[in-house]
């Protein structure tokens, strides 16, 4: 769950349980305040139920909040300091474990992200095209205006992208309280999503359902490094007949140069290549990323 309105939900539940309005407000604020700084009153006491920033709340934390609110209703009392502290003691949500969480007002409960994701970059120069479109009002009888109800344009481009994801496996295990099996499943799920799932935005307009053409996965105790410098010199559209193959060649050449310069930069590697099939498969890749 990602929300600023934890206090509002708790307040409504307490009210529905028969707790007085004033008590419900104070008790709900005590819970929401555990997850961030509360907004100022500004003439409306209900504003104080909202947190200043969005906060990620794990499934176990949400269950703890629900249980505590039920207890407060049944015993008609406010939560103790110890009960409030326990709200964030157990955290087993893989999204928070992977991408971290910052609670500015409670830094001792921050979660260090185990995953780093770089912005995808095109491996060649890209020309932005314009999609000009109109929308017509079907109920317009044209008695007043026969024009379009809306006219607009959307910029788009077609490119071959390089994307880099880095996961600290041990950090992920630590974030999941030592649950190695859950960490392995999380890494496998993230890997499969990274190579198979395209962003959902504008899919109905452009149908961009692309799978990764090539994946190089590396593991080991070396300092991670991106291979994005392989494309400091973009693939030349005028001399290249095959962007994908030329990009793979540039990527593998850069990996070899790094190894020659710094020594072997990874203990183990797994490569899948959909441009030249016959090698490793997605299942091989998922097995690899889940291993030590």
Coordinates of N, CA and C in Angstrom, one line a residue, residues 79-215:
X79 N -3.8 3.6 21.9 CA -2.7 2.6 21.8 C -1.6 3.1 22.7
X80 N -0.8 2.1 23.3 CA 0.3 2.4 24.1 C 1.5 2.7 23.2
X81 N 2.6 3.3 23.7 CA 3.8 3.6 22.9 C 4.4 2.3 22.4
X82 N 4.4 1.3 23.2 CA 4.9 0.0 22.8 C 4.1 -0.6 21.6
X83 N 2.8 -0.5 21.7 CA 2.0 -1.0 20.6 C 2.2 -0.2 19.3
X84 N 2.4 1.1 19.4 CA 2.7 1.9 18.2 C 4.0 1.5 17.6
X85 N 5.0 1.3 18.4 CA 6.3 1.0 17.9 C 6.3 -0.4 17.2
X86 N 5.5 -1.3 17.7 CA 5.4 -2.6 17.1 C 4.8 -2.6 15.7
X87 N 4.2 -1.5 15.3 CA 3.5 -1.4 14.0 C 4.6 -1.6 12.9
X88 N 5.8 -1.2 13.1 CA 6.8 -1.3 12.0 C 8.0 -2.2 12.4
X89 N 7.7 -3.2 13.2 CA 8.8 -4.1 13.6 C 9.0 -5.2 12.6
X90 N 7.9 -5.6 12.0 CA 8.0 -6.7 11.0 C 7.7 -6.2 9.6
X91 N 8.6 -6.4 8.7 CA 8.4 -6.0 7.3 C 8.8 -7.0 6.3
X92 N 7.9 -7.6 5.6 CA 8.2 -8.7 4.7 C 7.6 -8.5 3.3
X93 N 7.4 -7.2 3.0 CA 6.9 -6.9 1.6 C 8.1 -6.8 0.7
X94 N 8.1 -7.6 -0.4 CA 9.2 -7.6 -1.3 C 9.4 -6.3 -2.0
X95 N 8.4 -5.5 -2.3 CA 8.6 -4.3 -3.0 C 9.3 -3.3 -2.2
X96 N 9.0 -3.2 -0.9 CA 9.8 -2.3 0.0 C 11.2 -2.9 0.2
X97 N 11.4 -4.2 0.3 CA 12.7 -4.8 0.5 C 13.6 -4.5 -0.8
X98 N 13.0 -4.5 -1.9 CA 13.7 -4.3 -3.2 C 14.0 -2.8 -3.4
X99 N 13.0 -1.9 -3.2 CA 13.2 -0.5 -3.6 C 13.3 0.4 -2.4
X100 N 13.3 -0.1 -1.2 CA 13.5 0.7 0.0 C 12.4 1.6 0.4
X101 N 12.6 2.3 1.5 CA 11.6 3.2 2.0 C 12.3 4.2 2.9
X102 N 11.8 5.5 2.8 CA 12.4 6.5 3.7 C 11.3 7.1 4.5
X103 N 11.4 7.1 5.8 CA 10.5 7.8 6.7 C 11.3 8.9 7.3
X104 N 11.1 10.1 6.8 CA 11.9 11.3 7.2 C 11.8 11.5 8.7
X105 N 10.6 11.3 9.3 CA 10.4 11.6 10.7 C 10.9 10.5 11.6
X106 N 11.1 9.3 11.0 CA 11.5 8.1 11.8 C 12.6 7.4 11.0
X107 N 13.8 8.0 10.9 CA 14.9 7.5 10.1 C 15.4 6.1 10.6
X108 N 15.1 5.8 11.8 CA 15.6 4.4 12.3 C 14.8 3.3 11.7
X109 N 13.7 3.6 11.0 CA 12.8 2.6 10.4 C 12.9 2.7 8.9
X110 N 13.9 3.4 8.4 CA 14.2 3.4 6.9 C 14.6 2.0 6.4
X111 N 14.3 1.7 5.2 CA 14.8 0.5 4.6 C 15.7 0.8 3.4
X112 N 16.9 0.3 3.5 CA 17.9 0.5 2.4 C 17.5 -0.3 1.2
X113 N 17.4 0.3 0.0 CA 17.0 -0.4 -1.2 C 18.0 -1.4 -1.6
X114 N 17.5 -2.6 -2.0 CA 18.4 -3.6 -2.5 C 18.6 -3.6 -4.0
X115 N 17.8 -2.8 -4.7 CA 17.7 -2.8 -6.1 C 18.0 -1.4 -6.7
X116 N 18.8 -1.3 -7.7 CA 19.0 0.0 -8.4 C 18.6 -0.2 -9.8
X117 N 17.9 0.8 -10.4 CA 17.5 0.7 -11.8 C 17.8 2.0 -12.5
X118 N 18.6 1.8 -13.5 CA 19.0 3.0 -14.3 C 18.0 3.3 -15.4
X119 N 17.9 4.6 -15.8 CA 17.1 5.0 -16.9 C 17.5 4.3 -18.1
X120 N 16.6 3.8 -18.9 CA 16.9 3.1 -20.2 C 17.4 4.2 -21.1
X121 N 18.4 3.9 -21.9 CA 18.9 4.8 -22.9 C 18.9 4.1 -24.3
X122 N 18.6 4.9 -25.3 CA 18.7 4.3 -26.7 C 20.1 4.1 -27.1
X123 N 20.4 3.1 -27.9 CA 21.8 2.8 -28.3 C 22.1 3.5 -29.6
X124 N 21.2 4.3 -30.1 CA 21.4 5.0 -31.4 C 20.6 6.3 -31.3
X125 N 20.9 7.3 -32.1 CA 20.2 8.5 -32.2 C 18.7 8.3 -32.5
X126 N 17.8 9.1 -32.0 CA 16.4 8.9 -32.2 C 15.8 10.2 -32.6
X127 N 14.9 10.1 -33.6 CA 14.1 11.3 -34.1 C 12.7 11.2 -33.5
X128 N 12.3 12.2 -32.8 CA 11.0 12.3 -32.2 C 9.9 12.5 -33.3
X129 N 9.0 11.7 -33.4 CA 7.9 11.8 -34.3 C 6.6 12.4 -33.6
X130 N 5.7 12.9 -34.3 CA 4.5 13.5 -33.8 C 3.3 12.7 -34.3
X131 N 2.4 12.3 -33.3 CA 1.2 11.6 -33.6 C 0.1 12.6 -33.5
X132 N -0.4 13.1 -34.6 CA -1.5 14.1 -34.6 C -2.9 13.4 -34.6
X133 N -3.7 13.8 -33.6 CA -5.0 13.0 -33.5 C -6.1 14.0 -33.2
X134 N -7.3 13.6 -33.6 CA -8.5 14.3 -33.3 C -9.6 13.4 -32.6
X135 N -10.5 14.0 -31.9 CA -11.6 13.2 -31.3 C -12.9 14.0 -31.7
X136 N -13.8 13.2 -32.2 CA -15.1 13.7 -32.6 C -16.2 13.4 -31.7
X137 N -17.1 14.4 -31.4 CA -18.2 14.2 -30.5 C -19.3 13.6 -31.3
X138 N -19.7 12.3 -30.9 CA -20.7 11.6 -31.7 C -22.1 12.2 -31.5
X139 N -22.3 12.9 -30.4 CA -23.6 13.5 -30.2 C -23.8 14.9 -30.8
X140 N -22.7 15.4 -31.4 CA -22.8 16.7 -32.0 C -23.6 16.7 -33.3
X141 N -24.7 17.4 -33.4 CA -25.6 17.4 -34.6 C -25.1 18.4 -35.6
X142 N -24.0 19.0 -35.4 CA -23.3 20.0 -36.3 C -24.2 21.2 -36.6
X143 N -25.2 21.5 -35.7 CA -26.0 22.6 -35.9 C -25.3 23.9 -35.5
X144 N -24.3 23.8 -34.6 CA -23.6 24.9 -34.1 C -22.1 24.9 -34.6
X145 N -21.5 23.7 -34.4 CA -20.1 23.6 -34.7 C -19.8 22.2 -35.2
X146 N -19.3 22.1 -36.4 CA -19.0 20.8 -37.1 C -17.6 20.3 -36.9
X147 N -16.8 21.1 -36.1 CA -15.4 20.7 -35.9 C -15.2 19.6 -34.9
X148 N -13.9 19.3 -34.7 CA -13.5 18.2 -33.8 C -13.7 18.7 -32.4
X149 N -14.0 17.7 -31.5 CA -14.2 18.1 -30.1 C -12.8 18.3 -29.4
X150 N -11.8 17.6 -30.0 CA -10.5 17.8 -29.4 C -9.4 17.5 -30.5
X151 N -8.4 18.3 -30.4 CA -7.2 18.1 -31.3 C -6.0 18.1 -30.5
X152 N -5.1 17.2 -30.7 CA -3.9 17.1 -30.0 C -2.8 16.4 -30.7
X153 N -1.6 16.3 -30.1 CA -0.5 15.6 -30.7 C 0.3 15.0 -29.5
X154 N 0.9 13.8 -29.8 CA 1.7 13.1 -28.9 C 3.1 12.8 -29.5
X155 N 4.1 13.1 -28.8 CA 5.5 12.7 -29.3 C 5.8 11.3 -29.1
X156 N 6.4 10.6 -30.0 CA 6.8 9.2 -29.8 C 8.1 9.0 -30.6
X157 N 8.7 7.9 -30.3 CA 9.9 7.5 -31.0 C 10.1 6.0 -31.0
X158 N 10.8 5.4 -31.9 CA 11.1 4.0 -32.0 C 12.6 3.8 -31.7
X159 N 12.9 3.1 -30.7 CA 14.3 3.0 -30.3 C 14.6 1.6 -29.8
X160 N 15.9 1.2 -29.9 CA 16.4 0.0 -29.2 C 17.2 0.5 -28.0
X161 N 16.7 0.0 -26.8 CA 17.2 0.6 -25.5 C 18.1 -0.4 -24.8
X162 N 19.1 0.2 -24.0 CA 19.9 -0.5 -23.1 C 19.4 -0.2 -21.7
X163 N 19.1 -1.2 -20.9 CA 18.6 -1.0 -19.5 C 19.5 -1.8 -18.6
X164 N 19.7 -1.2 -17.4 CA 20.6 -1.8 -16.4 C 19.9 -1.9 -15.0
X165 N 19.9 -3.1 -14.5 CA 19.4 -3.3 -13.1 C 20.4 -4.0 -12.3
X166 N 20.6 -3.5 -11.0 CA 21.5 -4.1 -10.1 C 20.8 -4.5 -8.8
X167 N 21.0 -5.7 -8.3 CA 20.4 -6.2 -7.1 C 21.5 -6.6 -6.1
X168 N 21.4 -6.1 -4.9 CA 22.3 -6.6 -3.8 C 21.5 -7.7 -3.1
X169 N 21.9 -8.9 -3.5 CA 21.2 -10.1 -3.0 C 21.2 -10.2 -1.4
X170 N 22.4 -10.0 -0.8 CA 22.4 -10.1 0.6 C 21.6 -9.0 1.3
X171 N 21.6 -7.8 0.7 CA 20.8 -6.7 1.3 C 19.3 -7.1 1.2
X172 N 18.9 -7.7 0.1 CA 17.5 -8.1 0.0 C 17.2 -9.1 1.0
X173 N 18.0 -10.1 1.2 CA 17.8 -11.1 2.2 C 17.7 -10.5 3.6
X174 N 18.6 -9.6 3.9 CA 18.5 -8.9 5.2 C 17.2 -8.1 5.3
X175 N 16.8 -7.4 4.3 CA 15.5 -6.6 4.3 C 14.3 -7.5 4.5
X176 N 14.5 -8.8 4.1 CA 13.4 -9.8 4.3 C 13.6 -10.7 5.5
X177 N 14.3 -10.1 6.4 CA 14.5 -10.8 7.7 C 15.1 -12.2 7.6
X178 N 16.0 -12.3 6.6 CA 16.7 -13.6 6.4 C 16.0 -14.6 5.6
X179 N 14.9 -14.3 5.0 CA 14.1 -15.2 4.2 C 14.7 -15.4 2.8
X180 N 15.6 -16.3 2.6 CA 16.3 -16.5 1.3 C 15.4 -17.0 0.2
X181 N 14.5 -17.8 0.5 CA 13.6 -18.3 -0.5 C 12.7 -17.2 -1.1
X182 N 12.2 -16.3 -0.2 CA 11.4 -15.2 -0.7 C 12.3 -14.3 -1.5
X183 N 13.5 -14.1 -1.1 CA 14.5 -13.2 -1.8 C 14.7 -13.8 -3.2
X184 N 14.9 -15.1 -3.4 CA 15.1 -15.7 -4.7 C 13.8 -15.5 -5.5
X185 N 12.6 -15.7 -5.0 CA 11.4 -15.5 -5.8 C 11.3 -14.1 -6.2
X186 N 11.7 -13.1 -5.3 CA 11.6 -11.7 -5.7 C 12.5 -11.4 -6.9
X187 N 13.7 -11.9 -6.8 CA 14.7 -11.7 -7.9 C 14.2 -12.3 -9.2
X188 N 13.7 -13.5 -9.1 CA 13.2 -14.1 -10.3 C 12.0 -13.3 -10.9
X189 N 11.1 -12.9 -10.1 CA 9.9 -12.1 -10.6 C 10.3 -10.8 -11.2
X190 N 11.3 -10.1 -10.5 CA 11.7 -8.8 -11.1 C 12.5 -9.0 -12.4
X191 N 13.3 -10.1 -12.5 CA 14.0 -10.4 -13.7 C 13.0 -10.6 -14.9
X192 N 12.1 -11.5 -14.6 CA 11.1 -11.8 -15.7 C 10.3 -10.6 -16.1
X193 N 9.9 -9.8 -15.1 CA 9.2 -8.5 -15.5 C 10.1 -7.6 -16.3
X194 N 11.4 -7.5 -15.9 CA 12.3 -6.6 -16.6 C 12.5 -7.0 -18.1
X195 N 12.4 -8.3 -18.4 CA 12.7 -8.7 -19.8 C 11.4 -8.9 -20.6
X196 N 10.3 -9.0 -19.9 CA 9.1 -9.3 -20.7 C 8.0 -8.3 -20.6
X197 N 8.0 -7.4 -19.6 CA 6.8 -6.5 -19.4 C 7.2 -5.1 -19.8
X198 N 6.4 -4.5 -20.7 CA 6.6 -3.2 -21.2 C 5.8 -2.2 -20.4
X199 N 6.2 -0.9 -20.2 CA 5.4 0.1 -19.5 C 4.0 0.1 -20.1
X200 N 3.0 0.4 -19.2 CA 1.6 0.3 -19.6 C 1.1 1.6 -20.3
X201 N 1.9 2.7 -20.2 CA 1.4 4.0 -20.7 C 1.3 4.0 -22.2
X202 N 0.2 4.5 -22.8 CA 0.0 4.6 -24.2 C 0.0 3.3 -25.0
X203 N -0.2 2.2 -24.3 CA -0.2 0.9 -25.1 C -1.4 0.9 -26.1
X204 N -2.5 1.4 -25.7 CA -3.6 1.4 -26.7 C -3.4 2.2 -27.9
X205 N -2.4 3.2 -27.8 CA -2.1 4.0 -29.0 C -1.0 3.4 -29.8
X206 N 0.0 2.8 -29.1 CA 1.2 2.3 -29.9 C 1.5 0.8 -29.8
X207 N 0.8 0.1 -28.9 CA 1.0 -1.3 -28.8 C 2.5 -1.8 -28.7
X208 N 3.2 -1.1 -27.8 CA 4.6 -1.4 -27.7 C 4.8 -2.6 -26.7
X209 N 4.7 -3.8 -27.2 CA 4.8 -5.0 -26.4 C 6.1 -5.7 -26.7
X210 N 7.2 -5.1 -26.3 CA 8.5 -5.7 -26.7 C 9.1 -6.5 -25.6
X211 N 9.7 -7.7 -26.0 CA 10.5 -8.5 -25.1 C 12.0 -8.1 -25.3
X212 N 12.8 -8.4 -24.3 CA 14.2 -8.1 -24.4 C 14.8 -9.0 -25.5
X213 N 15.6 -8.4 -26.3 CA 16.3 -9.2 -27.4 C 17.5 -9.9 -26.9
X214 N 18.1 -9.3 -25.8 CA 19.4 -9.8 -25.3 C 19.5 -9.5 -23.8
X215 N 19.9 -10.4 -23.0 CA 20.1 -10.2 -21.6 C 21.5 -10.8 -21.2

